[in-house]
C-alpha cells in the first residue's frame, strides 16, 4: 500500500500545512536490504509546518506495516551510548519521582526494554508495536504489550492495572501518525498527581544544524516546546518542566502534569522559540541542504581522484536519507561500519553499500564519512589515524 498524504495537522487538526522541504524519493530508512542490488521501494519525503500550531510534520504517512515490518532492526540495547543514557535517565527519574514510580510506570515505545528494565522493581508495563524488540523485552521478564499506543491501548492498560504514577514516552511522539491520540492516551493513564515524561528531537536544532537527514518516513513529527505544549494542552496536559539535552543531535525533555505549574526553564525555552512563528525559520532549509549535497559530492569525488579509500562510519536510519538524497553509492563509499549486529551483512537501502562489523575492517580506510555525526566526539576519538568528513551542519574535513 502506498503512502497516504497528510491533509491535516497531526497535533491540532488544522488543514493548512505549508511544505518547506522536499527531499525527493527515499527508501524506508532502516529497511536494510539482504543483497546489494535489491531494489527498495521509495516514497516521497516532504516536510511541512502547520500554519496554526507550527508542528512540523512529514506529509507522507507510510503504512505502519511497511515501516515496522520485518526489516525493522533497531534494538536500544545494541547501542552502548544509548544504553548508558537510559541508565542515567532512569536513575534521575527514580531520584526525583521515586514515590510516583512505586504506583506504576508505563513506558510507551519501550523497544527491547533497555530503559524499562531499570524500573523492574516497580509495577512497570511497556508498550511497543515492533514485535522483535518487544519480544526481546518480554524475554527479559518485562511486562510488555505488543501494540501501537493510543487512547484505546491506554484504556486497556488502565482497566487491567490502574492509573500510572509515571508515563514515559521517549522518542515516541515523533514516530506516531496521530499525536493527538497518543497524548489523549497518556492523559487517560495518568494519576491526577502523576507525571508524563516525554522526550522528542528538538526542531530548532534540526533547522539550525541543517540536519535534514533526521527526516525519514518513521520520523513523522518534529517538535518545539511550543508546538508540543499546544498539542498537550488540548488533552489537559500541562508543561510543568522542560529542558534541552544533546541526545540525537538535540532533544527536548518535557515533564507534563495534569495541573498548570510555572517553570522558569520552560518559560526560557518558550521565549527562545519566537522565531519559529515566522516563515523565515523554514524557507531557507531547502537551499541549504542542496548546497550540502553539492559540497559533499565534491569532497567525495576529490577523495576518489586522489585514490583515497572512503568508508562510512555508522549505519543509523539517518544515513539512508543522507546517502540517498546526496546520490552517494558504492562508487563513493565502499562500505560502512556499524556495531549493531543485526545490521551487519546487510546493505543501506537504495545504495548497495554493505554494512560491516568494525572489527572486520582493519585499516585500509583513508577517510571516514561520519554518518553517525551525533556521536562525533566519541567516534573520532576512538578511531585515530584517518581523516573524517563530517557532513552536518555543513560538510567539512577534520
Ligand atoms: Zn497544527
CSV table of C-alpha atoms and ligand atoms in Angstrom, one decimal:
chain,number,residue,atom,x,y,z
A,1,UNK,CA,0.0,0.0,0.0
A,2,UNK,CA,1.4,3.4,-0.9
A,3,UNK,CA,1.7,6.3,1.5
A,4,UNK,CA,-1.3,8.4,2.5
A,5,UNK,CA,-0.6,12.1,2.1
A,6,UNK,CA,-1.5,14.0,5.2
A,7,UNK,CA,-4.1,16.8,4.7
A,8,UNK,CA,-4.5,18.0,8.3
A,9,UNK,CA,-2.2,18.6,11.2
A,10,UNK,CA,-1.3,15.6,13.4
A,11,UNK,CA,-1.3,17.8,16.5
A,12,UNK,CA,-4.3,20.2,16.1
A,13,UNK,CA,-6.2,19.1,13.0
A,14,UNK,CA,-5.7,22.4,11.1
A,15,UNK,CA,-5.8,21.9,7.4
A,16,UNK,CA,-3.2,24.5,6.3
A,17,UNK,CA,0.2,22.7,6.0
A,18,UNK,CA,3.0,24.6,4.3
A,19,UNK,CA,5.7,22.5,2.7
A,20,UNK,CA,9.2,23.8,3.1
A,21,UNK,CA,11.5,20.8,2.5
A,22,UNK,CA,11.3,18.2,-0.3
A,23,UNK,CA,14.0,15.5,-0.2
A,24,UNK,CA,12.6,13.6,-3.2
A,25,UNK,CA,12.0,9.9,-3.1
A,26,UNK,CA,13.8,7.8,-0.4
A,27,UNK,CA,13.5,4.2,0.8
A,28,UNK,CA,12.3,3.2,4.3
A,29,UNK,CA,15.4,4.2,6.2
A,30,UNK,CA,16.0,1.1,8.3
A,31,UNK,CA,14.7,-1.5,5.9
A,32,UNK,CA,18.3,-2.7,5.3
A,33,UNK,CA,18.4,-5.0,2.3
A,34,UNK,CA,19.8,-8.5,2.2
A,35,UNK,CA,21.5,-8.0,-1.2
A,36,UNK,CA,23.4,-5.1,-2.8
A,37,UNK,CA,21.2,-4.9,-5.9
A,38,UNK,CA,17.9,-5.4,-4.1
A,39,UNK,CA,15.5,-2.7,-5.2
A,40,UNK,CA,14.0,-0.8,-2.3
A,41,UNK,CA,10.6,0.8,-2.7
A,42,UNK,CA,10.8,4.6,-2.4
A,43,UNK,CA,8.4,7.1,-1.1
A,44,UNK,CA,8.4,10.9,-1.1
A,45,UNK,CA,9.9,12.8,1.8
A,46,UNK,CA,8.2,16.2,2.1
A,47,UNK,CA,8.2,18.2,5.3
A,48,UNK,CA,5.5,20.8,6.1
A,49,UNK,CA,4.8,23.2,9.0
A,50,UNK,CA,1.2,23.7,10.4
A,51,UNK,CA,0.2,27.3,9.9
A,52,UNK,CA,-1.7,27.2,13.2
A,53,UNK,CA,0.3,25.3,15.9
A,54,UNK,CA,3.7,25.2,14.0
A,55,UNK,CA,4.0,21.5,14.4
A,56,UNK,CA,6.4,20.3,11.7
A,57,UNK,CA,5.4,17.1,10.1
A,58,UNK,CA,6.1,14.7,7.3
A,59,UNK,CA,3.4,14.8,4.7
A,60,UNK,CA,3.7,11.2,3.6
A,61,UNK,CA,2.2,8.7,6.1
A,62,UNK,CA,3.6,5.3,5.1
A,63,UNK,CA,1.6,2.4,6.5
A,64,UNK,CA,2.6,1.0,9.8
A,65,UNK,CA,3.2,-2.5,8.4
A,66,UNK,CA,5.5,-1.1,5.8
A,67,UNK,CA,7.5,0.9,8.3
A,68,UNK,CA,7.7,-1.6,11.2
A,69,UNK,CA,7.6,-4.9,9.3
A,70,UNK,CA,10.3,-7.5,9.2
A,71,UNK,CA,13.2,-5.1,8.2
A,72,UNK,CA,13.0,-3.2,11.5
A,73,UNK,CA,16.2,-3.8,13.3
A,74,UNK,CA,16.6,-1.1,15.9
A,75,UNK,CA,17.4,-2.5,19.3
A,76,UNK,CA,18.1,0.0,22.0
A,77,UNK,CA,20.4,-2.3,23.9
A,78,UNK,CA,22.7,-2.6,20.9
A,79,UNK,CA,23.7,1.0,21.2
A,80,UNK,CA,26.2,1.4,24.1
A,81,UNK,CA,25.8,5.2,24.3
A,82,UNK,CA,22.0,4.9,24.3
A,83,UNK,CA,22.1,2.2,26.9
A,84,UNK,CA,24.3,4.3,29.2
A,85,UNK,CA,21.9,7.2,28.6
A,86,UNK,CA,19.0,5.0,29.7
A,87,UNK,CA,20.7,4.1,32.9
A,88,UNK,CA,21.4,7.7,33.8
A,89,UNK,CA,17.9,8.7,32.8
A,90,UNK,CA,16.2,6.0,35.0
A,91,UNK,CA,18.4,7.0,37.9
A,92,UNK,CA,17.3,10.6,37.6
A,93,UNK,CA,13.6,9.7,37.3
A,94,UNK,CA,13.8,7.4,40.4
A,95,UNK,CA,15.7,10.1,42.4
A,96,UNK,CA,13.1,12.7,41.6
A,97,UNK,CA,9.9,10.7,41.3
A,98,UNK,CA,10.5,7.5,43.3
A,99,UNK,CA,7.2,7.6,45.1
A,100,UNK,CA,5.3,8.0,41.9
A,101,UNK,CA,7.2,5.1,40.3
A,102,UNK,CA,6.1,2.8,43.1
A,103,UNK,CA,2.5,3.5,42.0
A,104,UNK,CA,3.2,2.3,38.4
A,105,UNK,CA,5.4,3.1,35.4
A,106,UNK,CA,4.2,2.8,31.8
A,107,UNK,CA,6.7,3.2,29.1
A,108,UNK,CA,5.3,3.9,25.6
A,109,UNK,CA,7.6,2.7,22.9
A,110,UNK,CA,9.7,0.5,25.2
A,111,UNK,CA,11.6,-1.2,22.4
A,112,UNK,CA,13.6,-4.1,23.9
A,113,UNK,CA,13.2,-2.8,27.5
A,114,UNK,CA,16.6,-1.2,27.8
A,115,UNK,CA,15.1,1.6,29.8
A,116,UNK,CA,12.2,-0.2,31.4
A,117,UNK,CA,14.5,-2.8,32.9
A,118,UNK,CA,15.7,-0.1,35.3
A,119,UNK,CA,12.1,0.1,36.7
A,120,UNK,CA,11.7,-3.7,37.0
A,121,UNK,CA,11.4,-3.4,40.8
A,122,UNK,CA,8.3,-1.3,40.3
A,123,UNK,CA,4.9,-2.1,38.7
A,124,UNK,CA,6.1,-1.4,35.2
A,125,UNK,CA,4.4,-2.0,31.8
A,126,UNK,CA,5.9,-1.4,28.4
A,127,UNK,CA,4.0,-0.9,25.1
A,128,UNK,CA,5.6,-1.3,21.7
A,129,UNK,CA,4.2,-2.2,18.3
A,130,UNK,CA,7.6,-3.6,17.0
A,131,UNK,CA,7.3,-7.3,17.5
A,132,UNK,CA,11.0,-8.2,17.5
A,133,UNK,CA,12.2,-5.7,20.1
A,134,UNK,CA,9.0,-6.2,22.2
A,135,UNK,CA,9.7,-10.0,22.3
A,136,UNK,CA,13.3,-9.2,23.5
A,137,UNK,CA,11.8,-7.1,26.3
A,138,UNK,CA,9.4,-10.0,27.3
A,139,UNK,CA,12.4,-12.4,27.3
A,140,UNK,CA,14.0,-10.1,30.0
A,141,UNK,CA,10.9,-10.8,32.1
A,142,UNK,CA,9.3,-7.4,31.5
A,143,UNK,CA,5.6,-6.9,31.2
A,144,UNK,CA,5.0,-5.8,27.5
A,145,UNK,CA,2.0,-5.2,25.3
A,146,UNK,CA,2.7,-5.6,21.6
A,147,UNK,CA,0.5,-2.9,20.0
A,148,UNK,CA,0.5,0.7,19.0
A,149,UNK,CA,-0.2,3.1,21.8
A,150,UNK,CA,-3.2,5.5,21.8
A,151,UNK,CA,-6.4,6.1,23.7
A,152,UNK,CA,-7.7,2.5,23.2
A,153,UNK,CA,-4.4,0.9,24.5
A,154,UNK,CA,-4.4,3.4,27.4
A,155,UNK,CA,-7.9,2.4,28.5
A,156,UNK,CA,-6.9,-1.3,28.2
A,157,UNK,CA,-3.9,-0.8,30.5
A,158,UNK,CA,-5.8,1.4,32.9
A,159,UNK,CA,-8.6,-1.2,33.2
A,160,UNK,CA,-6.2,-4.0,33.9
A,161,UNK,CA,-3.5,-2.3,36.0
A,162,UNK,CA,-4.9,1.0,37.2
A,163,UNK,CA,-3.6,4.5,36.8
A,164,UNK,CA,0.1,5.2,36.4
A,165,UNK,CA,2.2,7.5,38.5
A,166,UNK,CA,4.7,7.9,35.7
A,167,UNK,CA,4.3,7.6,32.0
A,168,UNK,CA,7.4,7.7,29.9
A,169,UNK,CA,7.4,8.3,26.1
A,170,UNK,CA,11.0,8.9,24.9
A,171,UNK,CA,11.4,9.5,21.2
A,172,UNK,CA,7.9,8.1,20.5
A,173,UNK,CA,5.8,11.1,19.6
A,174,UNK,CA,8.0,11.7,16.5
A,175,UNK,CA,7.0,8.3,15.2
A,176,UNK,CA,3.2,8.3,15.5
A,177,UNK,CA,0.7,9.3,12.8
A,178,UNK,CA,-1.8,10.7,15.3
A,179,UNK,CA,0.0,12.8,18.0
A,180,UNK,CA,-3.4,13.8,19.4
A,181,UNK,CA,-4.5,10.2,20.1
A,182,UNK,CA,-1.2,9.4,21.9
A,183,UNK,CA,-1.5,12.4,24.1
A,184,UNK,CA,-5.1,11.5,24.9
A,185,UNK,CA,-3.9,8.1,25.9
A,186,UNK,CA,-1.2,9.4,28.1
A,187,UNK,CA,-3.7,11.7,29.9
A,188,UNK,CA,-6.1,8.8,30.3
A,189,UNK,CA,-3.5,6.7,32.0
A,190,UNK,CA,-2.1,9.3,34.3
A,191,UNK,CA,-3.0,9.6,38.0
A,192,UNK,CA,-4.0,13.2,38.9
A,193,UNK,CA,-0.7,13.9,40.6
A,194,UNK,CA,1.3,11.8,38.1
A,195,UNK,CA,3.8,13.0,35.6
A,196,UNK,CA,4.4,12.2,32.0
A,197,UNK,CA,8.0,12.5,30.8
A,198,UNK,CA,8.2,13.0,27.1
A,199,UNK,CA,11.4,13.4,25.1
A,200,UNK,CA,11.5,14.4,21.4
A,201,UNK,CA,14.1,15.6,19.0
A,202,UNK,CA,14.2,19.3,19.1
A,203,UNK,CA,13.1,21.0,15.9
A,204,UNK,CA,15.1,24.2,16.3
A,205,UNK,CA,18.3,22.1,16.4
A,206,UNK,CA,17.3,20.4,13.2
A,207,UNK,CA,16.7,23.7,11.5
A,208,UNK,CA,19.8,25.4,12.8
A,209,UNK,CA,22.1,22.5,12.1
A,210,UNK,CA,20.6,21.7,8.6
A,211,UNK,CA,20.1,18.2,9.9
A,212,UNK,CA,17.9,17.1,7.0
A,213,UNK,CA,19.0,13.5,7.5
A,214,UNK,CA,16.8,13.3,10.6
A,215,UNK,CA,13.9,13.3,8.1
A,216,UNK,CA,12.8,9.8,7.2
A,217,UNK,CA,9.5,8.0,7.0
A,218,UNK,CA,9.5,6.7,10.5
A,219,UNK,CA,10.1,10.2,11.8
A,220,UNK,CA,6.7,11.8,11.2
A,221,UNK,CA,6.7,14.8,13.6
A,222,UNK,CA,9.3,17.4,14.7
A,223,UNK,CA,8.5,19.4,17.8
A,224,UNK,CA,9.4,22.6,19.5
A,225,UNK,CA,8.2,23.1,23.1
A,226,UNK,CA,5.5,25.5,21.8
A,227,UNK,CA,4.0,23.0,19.4
A,228,UNK,CA,4.2,20.1,21.8
A,229,UNK,CA,2.6,22.2,24.5
A,230,UNK,CA,-0.3,23.2,22.3
A,231,UNK,CA,-0.9,19.6,21.4
A,232,UNK,CA,-0.7,18.5,25.0
A,233,UNK,CA,-3.0,21.3,26.3
A,234,UNK,CA,-5.8,20.1,24.1
A,235,UNK,CA,-5.8,17.0,26.3
A,236,UNK,CA,-5.5,18.6,29.6
A,237,UNK,CA,-1.7,18.0,29.9
A,238,UNK,CA,0.3,21.0,31.2
A,239,UNK,CA,4.1,21.6,30.8
A,240,UNK,CA,5.5,21.6,34.3
A,241,UNK,CA,9.2,21.4,33.3
A,242,UNK,CA,11.3,21.4,30.2
A,243,UNK,CA,15.0,21.1,29.4
A,244,UNK,CA,17.2,20.7,26.3
A,245,UNK,CA,19.6,17.8,26.0
A,246,UNK,CA,22.2,16.9,23.4
A,247,UNK,CA,20.8,13.5,22.6
A,248,UNK,CA,20.2,12.6,18.9
A,249,UNK,CA,21.6,15.9,17.6
A,250,UNK,CA,19.5,17.9,20.1
A,251,UNK,CA,16.5,16.8,22.1
A,252,UNK,CA,13.8,18.4,24.3
A,253,UNK,CA,12.8,16.7,27.5
A,254,UNK,CA,9.3,17.8,28.8
A,255,UNK,CA,7.5,16.9,32.0
A,256,UNK,CA,3.7,17.1,31.7
A,257,UNK,CA,1.3,17.1,34.6
A,258,UNK,CA,-2.5,17.4,35.0
A,259,UNK,CA,-2.4,20.9,36.5
A,260,UNK,CA,-0.7,24.1,35.5
A,261,UNK,CA,2.6,24.8,37.3
A,262,UNK,CA,5.1,27.5,36.4
A,263,UNK,CA,8.6,26.5,35.3
A,264,UNK,CA,11.3,29.1,34.7
A,265,UNK,CA,13.2,26.7,32.4
A,266,UNK,CA,10.2,26.1,30.3
A,267,UNK,CA,9.5,29.8,30.1
A,268,UNK,CA,13.0,30.4,28.8
A,269,UNK,CA,12.8,27.8,26.1
A,270,UNK,CA,9.4,29.1,25.1
A,271,UNK,CA,10.7,32.6,24.8
A,272,UNK,CA,13.6,31.4,22.7
A,273,UNK,CA,11.3,29.9,20.1
A,274,UNK,CA,9.5,33.0,18.9
A,275,UNK,CA,11.5,32.9,15.6
A,276,UNK,CA,9.7,29.7,14.8
A,277,UNK,CA,6.5,31.7,14.2
A,278,UNK,CA,7.9,33.2,11.1
A,279,UNK,CA,8.1,31.5,7.7
A,280,UNK,CA,11.7,32.7,7.5
A,281,UNK,CA,12.6,29.9,10.0
A,282,UNK,CA,11.7,27.3,7.4
A,283,UNK,CA,12.1,28.8,3.9
A,284,UNK,CA,15.9,28.6,3.6
A,285,UNK,CA,16.2,24.9,4.6
A,286,UNK,CA,15.8,23.6,1.0
A,287,UNK,CA,18.6,25.7,-0.4
A,288,UNK,CA,20.9,24.9,2.5
A,289,UNK,CA,20.5,21.1,2.1
A,290,UNK,CA,21.0,21.3,-1.6
A,291,UNK,CA,24.3,23.1,-1.0
A,292,UNK,CA,25.3,20.4,1.4
A,293,UNK,CA,24.6,17.8,-1.3
A,294,UNK,CA,26.8,19.6,-3.8
A,295,UNK,CA,29.7,20.2,-1.3
A,296,UNK,CA,29.6,16.6,-0.1
A,297,UNK,CA,29.7,15.2,-3.6
A,298,UNK,CA,32.7,17.4,-4.4
A,299,UNK,CA,34.6,16.2,-1.4
A,300,UNK,CA,33.9,12.6,-2.1
A,301,UNK,CA,34.9,12.9,-5.8
A,302,UNK,CA,38.1,14.7,-4.7
A,303,UNK,CA,38.9,11.7,-2.4
A,304,UNK,CA,38.3,9.3,-5.3
A,305,UNK,CA,40.5,11.4,-7.7
A,306,UNK,CA,43.3,11.2,-5.1
A,307,UNK,CA,43.0,7.4,-4.9
A,308,UNK,CA,41.9,7.5,-1.3
A,309,UNK,CA,39.6,4.8,0.2
A,310,UNK,CA,36.4,6.2,1.8
A,311,UNK,CA,34.4,4.2,4.3
A,312,UNK,CA,31.2,5.3,6.1
A,313,UNK,CA,31.0,5.3,9.9
A,314,UNK,CA,27.7,4.3,11.3
A,315,UNK,CA,24.5,3.0,9.6
A,316,UNK,CA,21.8,4.9,11.6
A,317,UNK,CA,18.5,5.4,9.9
A,318,UNK,CA,19.6,9.0,9.0
A,319,UNK,CA,22.4,7.6,6.8
A,320,UNK,CA,19.8,6.3,4.4
A,321,UNK,CA,18.3,9.7,3.9
A,322,UNK,CA,21.7,11.4,3.6
A,323,UNK,CA,23.2,8.9,1.2
A,324,UNK,CA,20.0,8.7,-1.0
A,325,UNK,CA,19.4,12.5,-1.1
A,326,UNK,CA,23.1,13.1,-2.0
A,327,UNK,CA,23.1,10.2,-4.5
A,328,UNK,CA,26.1,8.5,-2.8
A,329,UNK,CA,26.6,4.8,-3.5
A,330,UNK,CA,29.4,2.2,-3.5
A,331,UNK,CA,31.4,4.2,-6.0
A,332,UNK,CA,32.0,6.9,-3.4
A,333,UNK,CA,31.7,4.9,-0.2
A,334,UNK,CA,32.9,1.3,-0.3
A,335,UNK,CA,31.3,0.1,2.9
A,336,UNK,CA,30.0,1.4,6.2
A,337,UNK,CA,30.7,0.0,9.6
A,338,UNK,CA,28.2,-0.3,12.5
A,339,UNK,CA,28.4,-2.0,15.8
A,340,UNK,CA,24.8,-3.3,15.6
A,341,UNK,CA,25.0,-7.0,14.8
A,342,UNK,CA,21.5,-7.1,13.2
A,343,UNK,CA,22.6,-4.6,10.6
A,344,UNK,CA,25.9,-6.3,9.7
A,345,UNK,CA,25.9,-8.2,6.5
A,346,UNK,CA,23.1,-6.1,5.2
A,347,UNK,CA,23.1,-3.1,2.9
A,348,UNK,CA,22.0,0.5,3.2
A,349,UNK,CA,18.7,0.8,1.3
A,350,UNK,CA,18.9,2.4,-2.2
A,351,UNK,CA,22.7,2.5,-2.2
A,352,UNK,CA,24.1,-1.1,-2.3
A,353,UNK,CA,26.6,-0.1,0.3
A,354,UNK,CA,27.4,-3.0,2.6
A,355,UNK,CA,27.3,-2.7,6.4
A,356,UNK,CA,30.3,-4.4,8.1
A,357,UNK,CA,31.4,-5.1,11.6
A,358,UNK,CA,34.1,-2.5,12.6
A,359,UNK,CA,36.3,-5.4,13.7
A,360,UNK,CA,36.4,-6.8,10.1
A,361,UNK,CA,37.8,-3.6,8.8
A,362,UNK,CA,41.5,-3.5,9.8
A,363,UNK,CA,42.9,-0.2,8.5
A,364,UNK,CA,42.6,0.4,4.8
A,365,UNK,CA,40.4,3.5,5.2
A,366,UNK,CA,41.9,6.8,4.4
A,367,UNK,CA,38.8,8.9,5.1
A,368,UNK,CA,35.7,8.1,7.0
A,369,UNK,CA,32.4,9.8,6.2
A,370,UNK,CA,30.8,10.3,9.6
A,371,UNK,CA,27.2,9.2,9.2
A,372,UNK,CA,26.5,8.9,12.9
A,373,UNK,CA,27.5,12.5,13.4
A,374,UNK,CA,25.6,12.9,16.7
A,375,UNK,CA,28.4,10.7,18.3
A,376,UNK,CA,31.2,12.7,16.6
A,377,UNK,CA,33.3,13.2,19.7
A,378,UNK,CA,33.4,9.6,20.9
A,379,UNK,CA,33.8,8.1,17.4
A,380,UNK,CA,36.6,10.4,16.2
A,381,UNK,CA,38.4,9.9,19.5
A,382,UNK,CA,38.2,6.1,19.4
A,383,UNK,CA,39.3,5.8,15.7
A,384,UNK,CA,42.5,7.8,15.3
A,385,UNK,CA,44.6,7.7,12.2
A,386,UNK,CA,42.2,8.6,9.4
A,387,UNK,CA,40.7,11.8,8.1
A,388,UNK,CA,37.0,12.5,8.6
A,389,UNK,CA,34.3,14.1,6.5
A,390,UNK,CA,31.6,15.4,8.8
A,391,UNK,CA,28.5,16.2,6.6
A,392,UNK,CA,26.3,18.1,9.1
A,393,UNK,CA,25.8,21.1,9.6
A,394,UNK,CA,28.0,21.7,6.5
A,395,UNK,CA,30.5,19.3,5.1
A,396,UNK,CA,34.0,19.7,6.5
A,397,UNK,CA,37.2,17.6,6.6
A,398,UNK,CA,38.7,17.0,10.0
B,1,LIG,ZN1,-1.3,22.2,14.0
